[in-house]
PDB file of C-alpha atoms in Angstrom:
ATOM      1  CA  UNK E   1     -22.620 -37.348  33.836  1.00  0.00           C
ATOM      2  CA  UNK E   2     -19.814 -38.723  36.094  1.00  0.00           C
ATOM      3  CA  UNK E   3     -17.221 -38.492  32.997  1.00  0.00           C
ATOM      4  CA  UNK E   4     -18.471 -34.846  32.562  1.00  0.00           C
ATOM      5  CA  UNK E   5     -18.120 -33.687  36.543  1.00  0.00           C
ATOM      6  CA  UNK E   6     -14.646 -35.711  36.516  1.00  0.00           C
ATOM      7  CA  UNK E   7     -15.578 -38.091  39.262  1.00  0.00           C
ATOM      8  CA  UNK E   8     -12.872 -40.726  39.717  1.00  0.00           C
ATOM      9  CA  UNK E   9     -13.255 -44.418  41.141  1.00  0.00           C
ATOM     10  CA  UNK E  10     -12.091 -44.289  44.835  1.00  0.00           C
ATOM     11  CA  UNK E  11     -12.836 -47.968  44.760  1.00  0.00           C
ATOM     12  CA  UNK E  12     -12.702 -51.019  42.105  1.00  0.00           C
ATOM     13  CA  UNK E  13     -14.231 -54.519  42.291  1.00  0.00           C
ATOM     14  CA  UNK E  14     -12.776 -57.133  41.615  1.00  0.00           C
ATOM     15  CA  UNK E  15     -14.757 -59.796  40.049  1.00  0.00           C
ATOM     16  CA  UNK E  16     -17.975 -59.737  38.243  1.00  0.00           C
ATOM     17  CA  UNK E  17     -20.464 -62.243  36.769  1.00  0.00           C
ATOM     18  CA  UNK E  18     -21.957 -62.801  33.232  1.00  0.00           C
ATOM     19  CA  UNK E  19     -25.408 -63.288  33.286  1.00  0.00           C
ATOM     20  CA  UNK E  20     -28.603 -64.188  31.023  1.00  0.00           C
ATOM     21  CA  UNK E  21     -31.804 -63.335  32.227  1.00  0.00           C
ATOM     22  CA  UNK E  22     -35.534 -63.535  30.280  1.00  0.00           C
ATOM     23  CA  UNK E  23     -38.962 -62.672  31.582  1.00  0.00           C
ATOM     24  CA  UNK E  24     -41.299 -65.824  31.272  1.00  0.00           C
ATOM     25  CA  UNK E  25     -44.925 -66.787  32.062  1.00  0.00           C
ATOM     26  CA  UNK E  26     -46.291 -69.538  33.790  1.00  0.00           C
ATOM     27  CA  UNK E  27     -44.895 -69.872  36.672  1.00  0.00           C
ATOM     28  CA  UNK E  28     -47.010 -69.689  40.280  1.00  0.00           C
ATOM     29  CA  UNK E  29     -45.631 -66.953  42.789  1.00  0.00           C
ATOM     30  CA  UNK E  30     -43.703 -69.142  45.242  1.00  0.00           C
ATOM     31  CA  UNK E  31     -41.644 -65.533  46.272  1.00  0.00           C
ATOM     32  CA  UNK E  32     -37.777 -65.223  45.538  1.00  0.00           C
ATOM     33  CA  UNK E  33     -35.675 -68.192  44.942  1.00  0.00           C
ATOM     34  CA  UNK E  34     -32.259 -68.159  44.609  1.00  0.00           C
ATOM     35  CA  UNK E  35     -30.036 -70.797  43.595  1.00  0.00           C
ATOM     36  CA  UNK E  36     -26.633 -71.851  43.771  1.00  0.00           C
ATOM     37  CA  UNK E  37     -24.156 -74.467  42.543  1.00  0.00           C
ATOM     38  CA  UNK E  38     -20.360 -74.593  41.971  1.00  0.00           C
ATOM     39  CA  UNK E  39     -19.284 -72.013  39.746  1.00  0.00           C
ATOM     40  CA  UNK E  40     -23.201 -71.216  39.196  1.00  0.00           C
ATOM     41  CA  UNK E  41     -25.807 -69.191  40.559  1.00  0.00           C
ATOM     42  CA  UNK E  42     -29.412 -68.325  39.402  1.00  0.00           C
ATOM     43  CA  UNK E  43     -32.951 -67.326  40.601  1.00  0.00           C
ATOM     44  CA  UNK E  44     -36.850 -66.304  39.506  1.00  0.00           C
ATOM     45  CA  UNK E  45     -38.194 -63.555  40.909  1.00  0.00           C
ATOM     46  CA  UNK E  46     -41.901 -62.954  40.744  1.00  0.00           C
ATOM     47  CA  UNK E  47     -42.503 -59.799  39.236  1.00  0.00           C
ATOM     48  CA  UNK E  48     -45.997 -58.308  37.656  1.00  0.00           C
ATOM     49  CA  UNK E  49     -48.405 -59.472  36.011  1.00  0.00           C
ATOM     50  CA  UNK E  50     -47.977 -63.385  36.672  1.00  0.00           C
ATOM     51  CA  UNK E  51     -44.631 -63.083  35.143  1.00  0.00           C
ATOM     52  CA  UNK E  52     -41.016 -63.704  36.449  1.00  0.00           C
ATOM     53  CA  UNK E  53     -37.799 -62.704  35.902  1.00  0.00           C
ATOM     54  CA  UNK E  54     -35.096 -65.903  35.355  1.00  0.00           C
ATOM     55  CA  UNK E  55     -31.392 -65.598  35.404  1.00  0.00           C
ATOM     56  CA  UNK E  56     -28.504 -67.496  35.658  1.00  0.00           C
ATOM     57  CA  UNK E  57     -24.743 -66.019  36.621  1.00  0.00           C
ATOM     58  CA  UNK E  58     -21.512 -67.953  35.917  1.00  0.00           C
ATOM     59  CA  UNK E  59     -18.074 -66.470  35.772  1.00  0.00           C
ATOM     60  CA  UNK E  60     -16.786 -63.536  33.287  1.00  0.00           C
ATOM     61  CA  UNK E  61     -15.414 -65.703  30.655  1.00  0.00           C
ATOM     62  CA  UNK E  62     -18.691 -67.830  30.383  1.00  0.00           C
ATOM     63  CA  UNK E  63     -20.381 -64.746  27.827  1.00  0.00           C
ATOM     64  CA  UNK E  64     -20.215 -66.448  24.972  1.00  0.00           C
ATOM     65  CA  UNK E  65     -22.121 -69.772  26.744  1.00  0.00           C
ATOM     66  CA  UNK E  66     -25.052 -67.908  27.957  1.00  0.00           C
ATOM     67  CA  UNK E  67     -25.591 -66.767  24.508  1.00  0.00           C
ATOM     68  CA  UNK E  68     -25.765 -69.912  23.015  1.00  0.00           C
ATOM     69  CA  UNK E  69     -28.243 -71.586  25.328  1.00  0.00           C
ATOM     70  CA  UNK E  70     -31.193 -70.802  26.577  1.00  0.00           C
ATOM     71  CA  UNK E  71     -31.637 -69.809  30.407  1.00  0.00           C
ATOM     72  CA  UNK E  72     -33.839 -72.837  30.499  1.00  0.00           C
ATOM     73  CA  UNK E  73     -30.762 -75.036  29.377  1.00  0.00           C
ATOM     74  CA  UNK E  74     -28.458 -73.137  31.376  1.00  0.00           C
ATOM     75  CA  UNK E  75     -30.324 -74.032  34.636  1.00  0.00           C
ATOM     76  CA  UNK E  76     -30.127 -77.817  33.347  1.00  0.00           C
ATOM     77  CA  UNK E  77     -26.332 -77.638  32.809  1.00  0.00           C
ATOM     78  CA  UNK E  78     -25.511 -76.117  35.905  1.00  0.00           C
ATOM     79  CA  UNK E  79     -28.503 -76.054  38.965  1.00  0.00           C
ATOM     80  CA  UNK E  80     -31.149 -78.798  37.824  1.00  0.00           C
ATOM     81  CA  UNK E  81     -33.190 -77.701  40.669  1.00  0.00           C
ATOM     82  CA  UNK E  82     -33.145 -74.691  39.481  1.00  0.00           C
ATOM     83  CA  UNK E  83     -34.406 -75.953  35.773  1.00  0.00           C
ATOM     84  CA  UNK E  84     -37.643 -78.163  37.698  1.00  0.00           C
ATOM     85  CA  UNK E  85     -38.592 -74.863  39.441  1.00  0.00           C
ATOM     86  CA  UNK E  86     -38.876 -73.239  36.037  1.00  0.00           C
ATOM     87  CA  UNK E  87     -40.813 -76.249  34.440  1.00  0.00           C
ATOM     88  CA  UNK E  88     -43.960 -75.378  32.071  1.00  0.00           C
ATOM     89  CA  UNK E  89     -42.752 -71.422  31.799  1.00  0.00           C
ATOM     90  CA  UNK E  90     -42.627 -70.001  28.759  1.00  0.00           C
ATOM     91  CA  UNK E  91     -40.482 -66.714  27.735  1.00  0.00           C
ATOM     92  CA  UNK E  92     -42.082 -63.871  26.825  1.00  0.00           C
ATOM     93  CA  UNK E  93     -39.330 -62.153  25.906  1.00  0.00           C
ATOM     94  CA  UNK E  94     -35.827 -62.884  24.495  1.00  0.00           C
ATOM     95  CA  UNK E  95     -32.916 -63.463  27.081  1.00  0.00           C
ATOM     96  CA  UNK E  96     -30.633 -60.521  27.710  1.00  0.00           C
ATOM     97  CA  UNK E  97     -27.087 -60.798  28.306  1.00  0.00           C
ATOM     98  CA  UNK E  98     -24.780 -59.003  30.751  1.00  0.00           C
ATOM     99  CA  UNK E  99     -21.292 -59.676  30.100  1.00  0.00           C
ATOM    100  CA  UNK E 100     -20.022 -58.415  33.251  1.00  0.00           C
ATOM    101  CA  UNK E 101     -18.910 -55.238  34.729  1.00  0.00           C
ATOM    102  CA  UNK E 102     -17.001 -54.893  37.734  1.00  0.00           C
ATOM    103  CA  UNK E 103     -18.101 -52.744  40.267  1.00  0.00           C
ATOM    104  CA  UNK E 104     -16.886 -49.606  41.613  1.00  0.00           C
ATOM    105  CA  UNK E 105     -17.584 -46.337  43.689  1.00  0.00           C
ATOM    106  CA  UNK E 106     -16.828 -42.710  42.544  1.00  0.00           C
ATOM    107  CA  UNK E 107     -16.606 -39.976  44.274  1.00  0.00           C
ATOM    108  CA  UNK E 108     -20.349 -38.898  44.310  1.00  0.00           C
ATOM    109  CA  UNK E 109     -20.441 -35.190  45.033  1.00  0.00           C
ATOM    110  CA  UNK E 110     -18.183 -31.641  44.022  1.00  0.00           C
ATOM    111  CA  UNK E 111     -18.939 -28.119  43.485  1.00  0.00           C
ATOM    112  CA  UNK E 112     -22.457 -28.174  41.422  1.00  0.00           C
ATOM    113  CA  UNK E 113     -22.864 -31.842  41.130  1.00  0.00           C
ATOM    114  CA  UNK E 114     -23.787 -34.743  42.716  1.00  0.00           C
ATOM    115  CA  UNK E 115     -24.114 -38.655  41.586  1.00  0.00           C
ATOM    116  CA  UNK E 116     -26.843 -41.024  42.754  1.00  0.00           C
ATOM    117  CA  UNK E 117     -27.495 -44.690  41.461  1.00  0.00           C
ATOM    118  CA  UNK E 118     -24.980 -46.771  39.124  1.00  0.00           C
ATOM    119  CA  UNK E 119     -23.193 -42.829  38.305  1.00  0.00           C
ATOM    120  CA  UNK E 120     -22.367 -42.905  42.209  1.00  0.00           C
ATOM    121  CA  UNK E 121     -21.590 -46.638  42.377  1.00  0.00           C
ATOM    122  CA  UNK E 122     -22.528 -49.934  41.301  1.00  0.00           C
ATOM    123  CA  UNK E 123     -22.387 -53.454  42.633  1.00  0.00           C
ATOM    124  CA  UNK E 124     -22.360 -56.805  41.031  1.00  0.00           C
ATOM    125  CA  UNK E 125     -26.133 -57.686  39.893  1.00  0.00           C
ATOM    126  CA  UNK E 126     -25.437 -60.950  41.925  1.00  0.00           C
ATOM    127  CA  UNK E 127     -26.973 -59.668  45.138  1.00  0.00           C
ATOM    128  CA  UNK E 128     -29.730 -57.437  43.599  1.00  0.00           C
ATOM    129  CA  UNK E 129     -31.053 -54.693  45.046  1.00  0.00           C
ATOM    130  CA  UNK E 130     -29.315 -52.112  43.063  1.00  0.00           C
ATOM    131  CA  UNK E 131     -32.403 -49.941  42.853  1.00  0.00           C
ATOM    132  CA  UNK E 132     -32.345 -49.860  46.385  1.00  0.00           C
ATOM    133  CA  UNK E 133     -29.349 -48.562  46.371  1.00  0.00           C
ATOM    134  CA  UNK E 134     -30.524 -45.872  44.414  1.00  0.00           C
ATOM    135  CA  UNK E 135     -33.414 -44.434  46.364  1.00  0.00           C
ATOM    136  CA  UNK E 136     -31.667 -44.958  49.387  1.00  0.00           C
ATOM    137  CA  UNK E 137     -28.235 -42.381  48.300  1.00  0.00           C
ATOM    138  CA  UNK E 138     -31.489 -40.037  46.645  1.00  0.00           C
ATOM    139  CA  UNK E 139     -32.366 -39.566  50.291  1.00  0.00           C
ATOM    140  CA  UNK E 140     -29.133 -39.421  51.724  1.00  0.00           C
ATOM    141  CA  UNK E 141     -28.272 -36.736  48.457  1.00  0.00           C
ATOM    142  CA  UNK E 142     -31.640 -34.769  49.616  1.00  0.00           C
ATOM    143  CA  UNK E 143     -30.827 -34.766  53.254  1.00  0.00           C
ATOM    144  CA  UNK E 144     -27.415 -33.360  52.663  1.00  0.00           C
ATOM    145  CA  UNK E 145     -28.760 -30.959  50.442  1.00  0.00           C
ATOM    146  CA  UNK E 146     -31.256 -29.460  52.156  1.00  0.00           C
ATOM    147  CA  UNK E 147     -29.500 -29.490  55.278  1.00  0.00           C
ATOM    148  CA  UNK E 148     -26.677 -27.654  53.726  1.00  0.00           C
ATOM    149  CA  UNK E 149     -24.132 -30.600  54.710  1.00  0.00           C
ATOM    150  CA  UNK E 150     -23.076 -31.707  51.479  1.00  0.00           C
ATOM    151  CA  UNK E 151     -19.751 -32.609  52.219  1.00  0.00           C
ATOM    152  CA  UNK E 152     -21.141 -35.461  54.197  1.00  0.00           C
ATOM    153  CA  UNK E 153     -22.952 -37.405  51.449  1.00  0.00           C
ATOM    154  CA  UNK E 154     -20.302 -39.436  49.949  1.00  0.00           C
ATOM    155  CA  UNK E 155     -19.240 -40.614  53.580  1.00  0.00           C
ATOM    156  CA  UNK E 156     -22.128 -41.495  54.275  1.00  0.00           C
ATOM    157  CA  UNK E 157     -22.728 -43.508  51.283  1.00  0.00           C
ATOM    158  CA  UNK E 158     -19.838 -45.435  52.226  1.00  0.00           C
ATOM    159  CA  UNK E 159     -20.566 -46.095  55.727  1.00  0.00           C
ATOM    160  CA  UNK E 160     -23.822 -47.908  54.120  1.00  0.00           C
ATOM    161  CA  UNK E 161     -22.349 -49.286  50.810  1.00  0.00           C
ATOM    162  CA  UNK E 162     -19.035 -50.942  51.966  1.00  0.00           C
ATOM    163  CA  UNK E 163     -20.068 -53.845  53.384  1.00  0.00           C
ATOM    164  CA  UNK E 164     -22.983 -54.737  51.011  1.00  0.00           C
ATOM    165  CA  UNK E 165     -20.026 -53.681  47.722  1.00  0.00           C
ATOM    166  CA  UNK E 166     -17.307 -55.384  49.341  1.00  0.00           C
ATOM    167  CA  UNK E 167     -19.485 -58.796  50.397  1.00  0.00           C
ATOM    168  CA  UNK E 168     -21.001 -58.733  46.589  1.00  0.00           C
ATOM    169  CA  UNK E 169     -17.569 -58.836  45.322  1.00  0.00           C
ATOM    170  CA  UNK E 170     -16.544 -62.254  46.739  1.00  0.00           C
ATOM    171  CA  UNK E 171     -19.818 -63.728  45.898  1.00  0.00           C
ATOM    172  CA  UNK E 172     -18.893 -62.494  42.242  1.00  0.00           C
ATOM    173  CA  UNK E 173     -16.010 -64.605  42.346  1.00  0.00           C
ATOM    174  CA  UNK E 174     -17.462 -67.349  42.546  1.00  0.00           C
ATOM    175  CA  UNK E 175     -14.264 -69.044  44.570  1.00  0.00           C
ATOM    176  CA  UNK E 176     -16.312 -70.411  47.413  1.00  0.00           C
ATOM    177  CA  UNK E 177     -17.710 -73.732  48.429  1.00  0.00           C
ATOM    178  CA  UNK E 178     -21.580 -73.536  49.495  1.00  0.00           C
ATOM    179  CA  UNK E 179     -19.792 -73.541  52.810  1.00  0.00           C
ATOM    180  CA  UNK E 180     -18.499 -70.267  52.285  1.00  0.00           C
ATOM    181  CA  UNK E 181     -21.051 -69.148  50.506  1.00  0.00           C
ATOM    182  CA  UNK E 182     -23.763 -69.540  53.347  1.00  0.00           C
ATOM    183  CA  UNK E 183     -21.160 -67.206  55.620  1.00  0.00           C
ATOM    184  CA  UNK E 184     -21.140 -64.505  53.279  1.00  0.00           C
ATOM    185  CA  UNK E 185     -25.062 -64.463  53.073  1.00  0.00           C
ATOM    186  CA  UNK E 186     -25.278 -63.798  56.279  1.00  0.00           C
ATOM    187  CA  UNK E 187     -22.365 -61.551  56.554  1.00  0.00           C
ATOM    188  CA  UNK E 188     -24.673 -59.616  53.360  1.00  0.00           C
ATOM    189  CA  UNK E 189     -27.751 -60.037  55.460  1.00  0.00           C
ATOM    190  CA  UNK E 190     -26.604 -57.947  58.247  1.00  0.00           C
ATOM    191  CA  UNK E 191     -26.054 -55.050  56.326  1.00  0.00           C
ATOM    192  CA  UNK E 192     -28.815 -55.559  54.175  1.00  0.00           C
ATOM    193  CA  UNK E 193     -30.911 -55.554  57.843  1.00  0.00           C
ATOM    194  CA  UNK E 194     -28.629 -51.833  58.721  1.00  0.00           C
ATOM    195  CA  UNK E 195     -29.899 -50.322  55.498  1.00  0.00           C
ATOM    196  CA  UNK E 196     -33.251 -51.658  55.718  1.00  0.00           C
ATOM    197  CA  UNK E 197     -33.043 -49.935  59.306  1.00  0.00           C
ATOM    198  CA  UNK E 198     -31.872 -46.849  58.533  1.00  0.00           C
ATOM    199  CA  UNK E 199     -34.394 -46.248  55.147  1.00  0.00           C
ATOM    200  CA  UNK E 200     -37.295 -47.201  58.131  1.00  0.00           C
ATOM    201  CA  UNK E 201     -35.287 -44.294  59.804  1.00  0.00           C
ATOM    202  CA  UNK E 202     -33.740 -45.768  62.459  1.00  0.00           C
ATOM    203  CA  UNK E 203     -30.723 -43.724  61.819  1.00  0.00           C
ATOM    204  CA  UNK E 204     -28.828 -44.926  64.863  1.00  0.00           C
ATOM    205  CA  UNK E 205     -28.391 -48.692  62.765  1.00  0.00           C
ATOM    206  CA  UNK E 206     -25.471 -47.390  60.771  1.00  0.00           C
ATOM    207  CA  UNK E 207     -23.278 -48.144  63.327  1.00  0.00           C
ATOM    208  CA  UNK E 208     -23.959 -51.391  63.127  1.00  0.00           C
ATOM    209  CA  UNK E 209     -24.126 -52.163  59.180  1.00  0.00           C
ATOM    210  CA  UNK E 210     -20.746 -54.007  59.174  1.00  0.00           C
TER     211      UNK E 210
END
Protein backbone atom coordinates (compact mmCIF):
# COMPACT_ATOMS: atom_id res chain seq x y z
CA UNK A 1 0.00 0.00 0.00
CA UNK A 2 2.74 2.60 0.79
CA UNK A 3 4.63 1.64 -2.66
CA UNK A 4 1.18 2.13 -4.38
CA UNK A 5 0.26 5.81 -2.67
CA UNK A 6 4.12 6.74 -3.32
CA UNK A 7 4.95 7.41 0.28
CA UNK A 8 8.68 8.08 0.68
CA UNK A 9 10.94 7.49 3.90
CA UNK A 10 11.35 10.96 5.59
CA UNK A 11 13.47 9.05 8.02
CA UNK A 12 15.98 5.87 8.00
CA UNK A 13 17.41 3.84 10.90
CA UNK A 14 20.35 3.01 11.21
CA UNK A 15 21.02 -0.25 12.75
CA UNK A 16 18.90 -3.24 13.21
CA UNK A 17 19.10 -6.63 14.98
CA UNK A 18 18.76 -10.31 13.80
CA UNK A 19 16.72 -12.21 15.89
CA UNK A 20 15.34 -15.92 16.60
CA UNK A 21 12.41 -16.28 18.53
CA UNK A 22 10.14 -19.74 19.31
CA UNK A 23 7.04 -20.13 21.42
CA UNK A 24 7.71 -22.81 24.22
CA UNK A 25 5.82 -24.43 27.14
CA UNK A 26 6.70 -24.91 30.52
CA UNK A 27 7.67 -22.13 31.83
CA UNK A 28 5.77 -20.37 35.13
CA UNK A 29 4.56 -16.66 34.46
CA UNK A 30 7.26 -14.69 36.29
CA UNK A 31 6.01 -11.42 33.83
CA UNK A 32 8.52 -9.89 31.20
CA UNK A 33 12.15 -10.47 31.43
CA UNK A 34 14.52 -8.98 29.44
CA UNK A 35 18.04 -9.69 29.15
CA UNK A 36 21.13 -8.25 28.12
CA UNK A 37 24.83 -8.98 27.55
CA UNK A 38 27.59 -7.54 25.30
CA UNK A 39 26.67 -7.67 21.85
CA UNK A 40 23.44 -9.75 23.06
CA UNK A 41 20.07 -9.22 24.12
CA UNK A 42 17.05 -11.58 24.74
CA UNK A 43 13.78 -12.06 26.75
CA UNK A 44 10.44 -14.46 27.47
CA UNK A 45 7.42 -12.97 27.49
CA UNK A 46 4.44 -14.74 28.95
CA UNK A 47 1.89 -14.93 26.50
CA UNK A 48 -1.47 -17.31 26.43
CA UNK A 49 -2.16 -20.25 27.28
CA UNK A 50 0.88 -21.10 29.72
CA UNK A 51 3.11 -20.45 26.84
CA UNK A 52 5.95 -17.87 26.18
CA UNK A 53 7.50 -16.26 23.60
CA UNK A 54 11.71 -16.58 23.69
CA UNK A 55 14.05 -14.55 21.64
CA UNK A 56 17.39 -13.65 21.40
CA UNK A 57 18.86 -10.42 19.24
CA UNK A 58 22.54 -10.09 18.23
CA UNK A 59 23.87 -7.87 15.52
CA UNK A 60 22.86 -7.94 11.60
CA UNK A 61 25.58 -10.12 10.44
CA UNK A 62 24.86 -12.84 13.17
CA UNK A 63 21.70 -14.42 10.64
CA UNK A 64 23.27 -17.19 9.70
CA UNK A 65 24.19 -18.14 13.71
CA UNK A 66 20.72 -17.95 14.93
CA UNK A 67 19.82 -20.40 12.35
CA UNK A 68 22.08 -22.89 13.28
CA UNK A 69 21.37 -23.05 16.99
CA UNK A 70 18.66 -23.27 18.86
CA UNK A 71 17.32 -20.17 20.97
CA UNK A 72 17.96 -22.43 23.89
CA UNK A 73 21.76 -22.61 22.84
CA UNK A 74 21.83 -19.16 21.85
CA UNK A 75 20.91 -17.97 25.41
CA UNK A 76 23.86 -20.37 26.65
CA UNK A 77 26.41 -18.78 24.25
CA UNK A 78 25.63 -15.40 24.94
CA UNK A 79 23.25 -14.55 28.40
CA UNK A 80 23.49 -17.86 30.60
CA UNK A 81 21.05 -16.28 32.84
CA UNK A 82 19.02 -15.96 30.34
CA UNK A 83 19.36 -19.94 29.34
CA UNK A 84 18.55 -20.99 33.49
CA UNK A 85 15.38 -18.82 33.21
CA UNK A 86 14.30 -20.91 30.25
CA UNK A 87 15.25 -24.32 31.95
CA UNK A 88 12.65 -27.37 31.55
CA UNK A 89 10.67 -25.39 28.50
CA UNK A 90 9.99 -27.08 25.68
CA UNK A 91 9.20 -25.46 22.04
CA UNK A 92 6.13 -25.83 20.66
CA UNK A 93 6.88 -24.45 17.67
CA UNK A 94 9.95 -24.04 15.39
CA UNK A 95 12.16 -20.82 15.88
CA UNK A 96 11.58 -18.01 13.43
CA UNK A 97 14.18 -15.87 12.14
CA UNK A 98 14.29 -12.11 11.50
CA UNK A 99 17.24 -11.11 9.67
CA UNK A 100 16.95 -7.56 10.31
CA UNK A 101 15.32 -4.60 8.88
CA UNK A 102 16.14 -1.20 9.62
CA UNK A 103 13.63 1.04 10.58
CA UNK A 104 12.11 3.94 9.03
CA UNK A 105 9.11 6.48 8.85
CA UNK A 106 7.13 7.44 5.66
CA UNK A 107 5.18 9.97 5.09
CA UNK A 108 1.81 8.53 6.42
CA UNK A 109 -0.97 10.52 4.82
CA UNK A 110 -1.87 12.31 0.98
CA UNK A 111 -4.88 12.93 -0.98
CA UNK A 112 -7.10 9.55 -0.46
CA UNK A 113 -4.72 7.65 1.65
CA UNK A 114 -3.42 7.23 4.80
CA UNK A 115 -0.74 4.64 6.47
CA UNK A 116 -1.03 3.20 9.98
CA UNK A 117 1.25 0.42 11.58
CA UNK A 118 4.68 -0.93 9.98
CA UNK A 119 3.16 0.93 6.28
CA UNK A 120 3.46 4.30 8.40
CA UNK A 121 6.66 3.33 10.24
CA UNK A 122 8.47 0.71 11.92
CA UNK A 123 10.98 0.39 14.70
CA UNK A 124 13.53 -2.16 15.58
CA UNK A 125 11.65 -5.29 17.29
CA UNK A 126 14.30 -4.69 20.10
CA UNK A 127 12.05 -2.50 22.21
CA UNK A 128 8.67 -4.18 21.37
CA UNK A 129 5.67 -2.65 21.41
CA UNK A 130 5.18 -2.25 17.78
CA UNK A 131 1.51 -3.11 17.99
CA UNK A 132 1.19 -0.35 20.18
CA UNK A 133 2.34 1.68 17.88
CA UNK A 134 -0.24 0.66 15.70
CA UNK A 135 -3.43 1.27 17.61
CA UNK A 136 -2.10 4.25 18.95
CA UNK A 137 -1.48 6.19 15.02
CA UNK A 138 -5.28 4.21 14.29
CA UNK A 139 -6.53 6.74 16.81
CA UNK A 140 -4.51 9.53 15.98
CA UNK A 141 -5.57 8.55 11.92
CA UNK A 142 -9.41 8.51 13.27
CA UNK A 143 -9.15 11.71 15.18
CA UNK A 144 -7.75 13.55 12.24
CA UNK A 145 -10.22 12.13 10.14
CA UNK A 146 -13.16 12.77 11.67
CA UNK A 147 -12.18 16.04 12.78
CA UNK A 148 -11.42 17.01 9.29
CA UNK A 149 -7.63 17.88 10.29
CA UNK A 150 -5.83 15.50 8.31
CA UNK A 151 -2.95 17.39 7.59
CA UNK A 152 -2.03 17.05 11.20
CA UNK A 153 -1.66 13.26 11.48
CA UNK A 154 1.76 12.65 10.31
CA UNK A 155 3.03 15.49 12.76
CA UNK A 156 1.61 14.20 15.20
CA UNK A 157 2.89 10.81 14.74
CA UNK A 158 6.19 12.22 14.96
CA UNK A 159 5.87 14.26 17.95
CA UNK A 160 5.05 10.66 19.63
CA UNK A 161 7.33 8.32 17.54
CA UNK A 162 10.72 10.22 17.52
CA UNK A 163 11.96 9.62 20.62
CA UNK A 164 10.78 5.98 21.11
CA UNK A 165 12.35 5.39 16.88
CA UNK A 166 15.32 7.32 17.49
CA UNK A 167 16.17 5.65 21.23
CA UNK A 168 15.39 2.00 19.54
CA UNK A 169 17.94 2.73 17.02
CA UNK A 170 20.99 2.97 19.35
CA UNK A 171 19.85 0.08 21.34
CA UNK A 172 19.91 -1.75 17.82
CA UNK A 173 23.41 -1.06 17.61
CA UNK A 174 24.35 -2.74 20.05
CA UNK A 175 27.61 -0.25 20.67
CA UNK A 176 26.94 0.34 24.32
CA UNK A 177 28.27 -0.93 27.58
CA UNK A 178 25.36 -1.99 30.14
CA UNK A 179 26.33 1.44 31.35
CA UNK A 180 24.92 3.01 28.48
CA UNK A 181 22.50 0.80 28.01
CA UNK A 182 20.66 1.44 31.45
CA UNK A 183 20.60 5.43 30.24
CA UNK A 184 18.87 4.73 27.19
CA UNK A 185 16.15 2.61 29.05
CA UNK A 186 15.25 5.21 30.83
CA UNK A 187 15.64 7.80 28.23
CA UNK A 188 12.92 4.96 26.26
CA UNK A 189 10.91 4.84 29.43
CA UNK A 190 9.98 8.38 29.43
CA UNK A 191 8.44 8.35 26.27
CA UNK A 192 7.07 5.11 26.60
CA UNK A 193 5.31 6.85 30.02
CA UNK A 194 4.15 10.17 27.29
CA UNK A 195 2.46 7.67 25.01
CA UNK A 196 1.08 5.60 27.64
CA UNK A 197 -0.31 9.14 28.85
CA UNK A 198 -1.65 10.37 25.99
CA UNK A 199 -3.54 6.75 24.78
CA UNK A 200 -5.12 7.18 28.72
CA UNK A 201 -5.95 10.64 27.10
CA UNK A 202 -4.05 12.86 28.85
CA UNK A 203 -3.37 14.72 25.72
CA UNK A 204 -1.45 17.52 27.38
CA UNK A 205 1.73 14.63 27.96
CA UNK A 206 2.98 15.11 24.44
CA UNK A 207 4.83 17.87 25.38
CA UNK A 208 6.70 16.07 27.45
CA UNK A 209 7.47 12.67 25.45
CA UNK A 210 11.13 13.64 24.76
Amino acid sequence: MARLAGAEVTRQARHTVACAYQYVAGLPNRGFRWHFAAGAAGGIIPTNDGRSCVFVALPQDSADELRRASVQELAARYMPVMADDMAGSEPVEAPVIFAGVKGYMRRCAGPGWALVGDASWFRDPLTAHGITDAFRDAELLSEAASTGTLGTYEAQRDRLSLPIFEVSDRIASFGWTLADLAGLHRQLNRAMKANQAWIAGERDEMRHVA
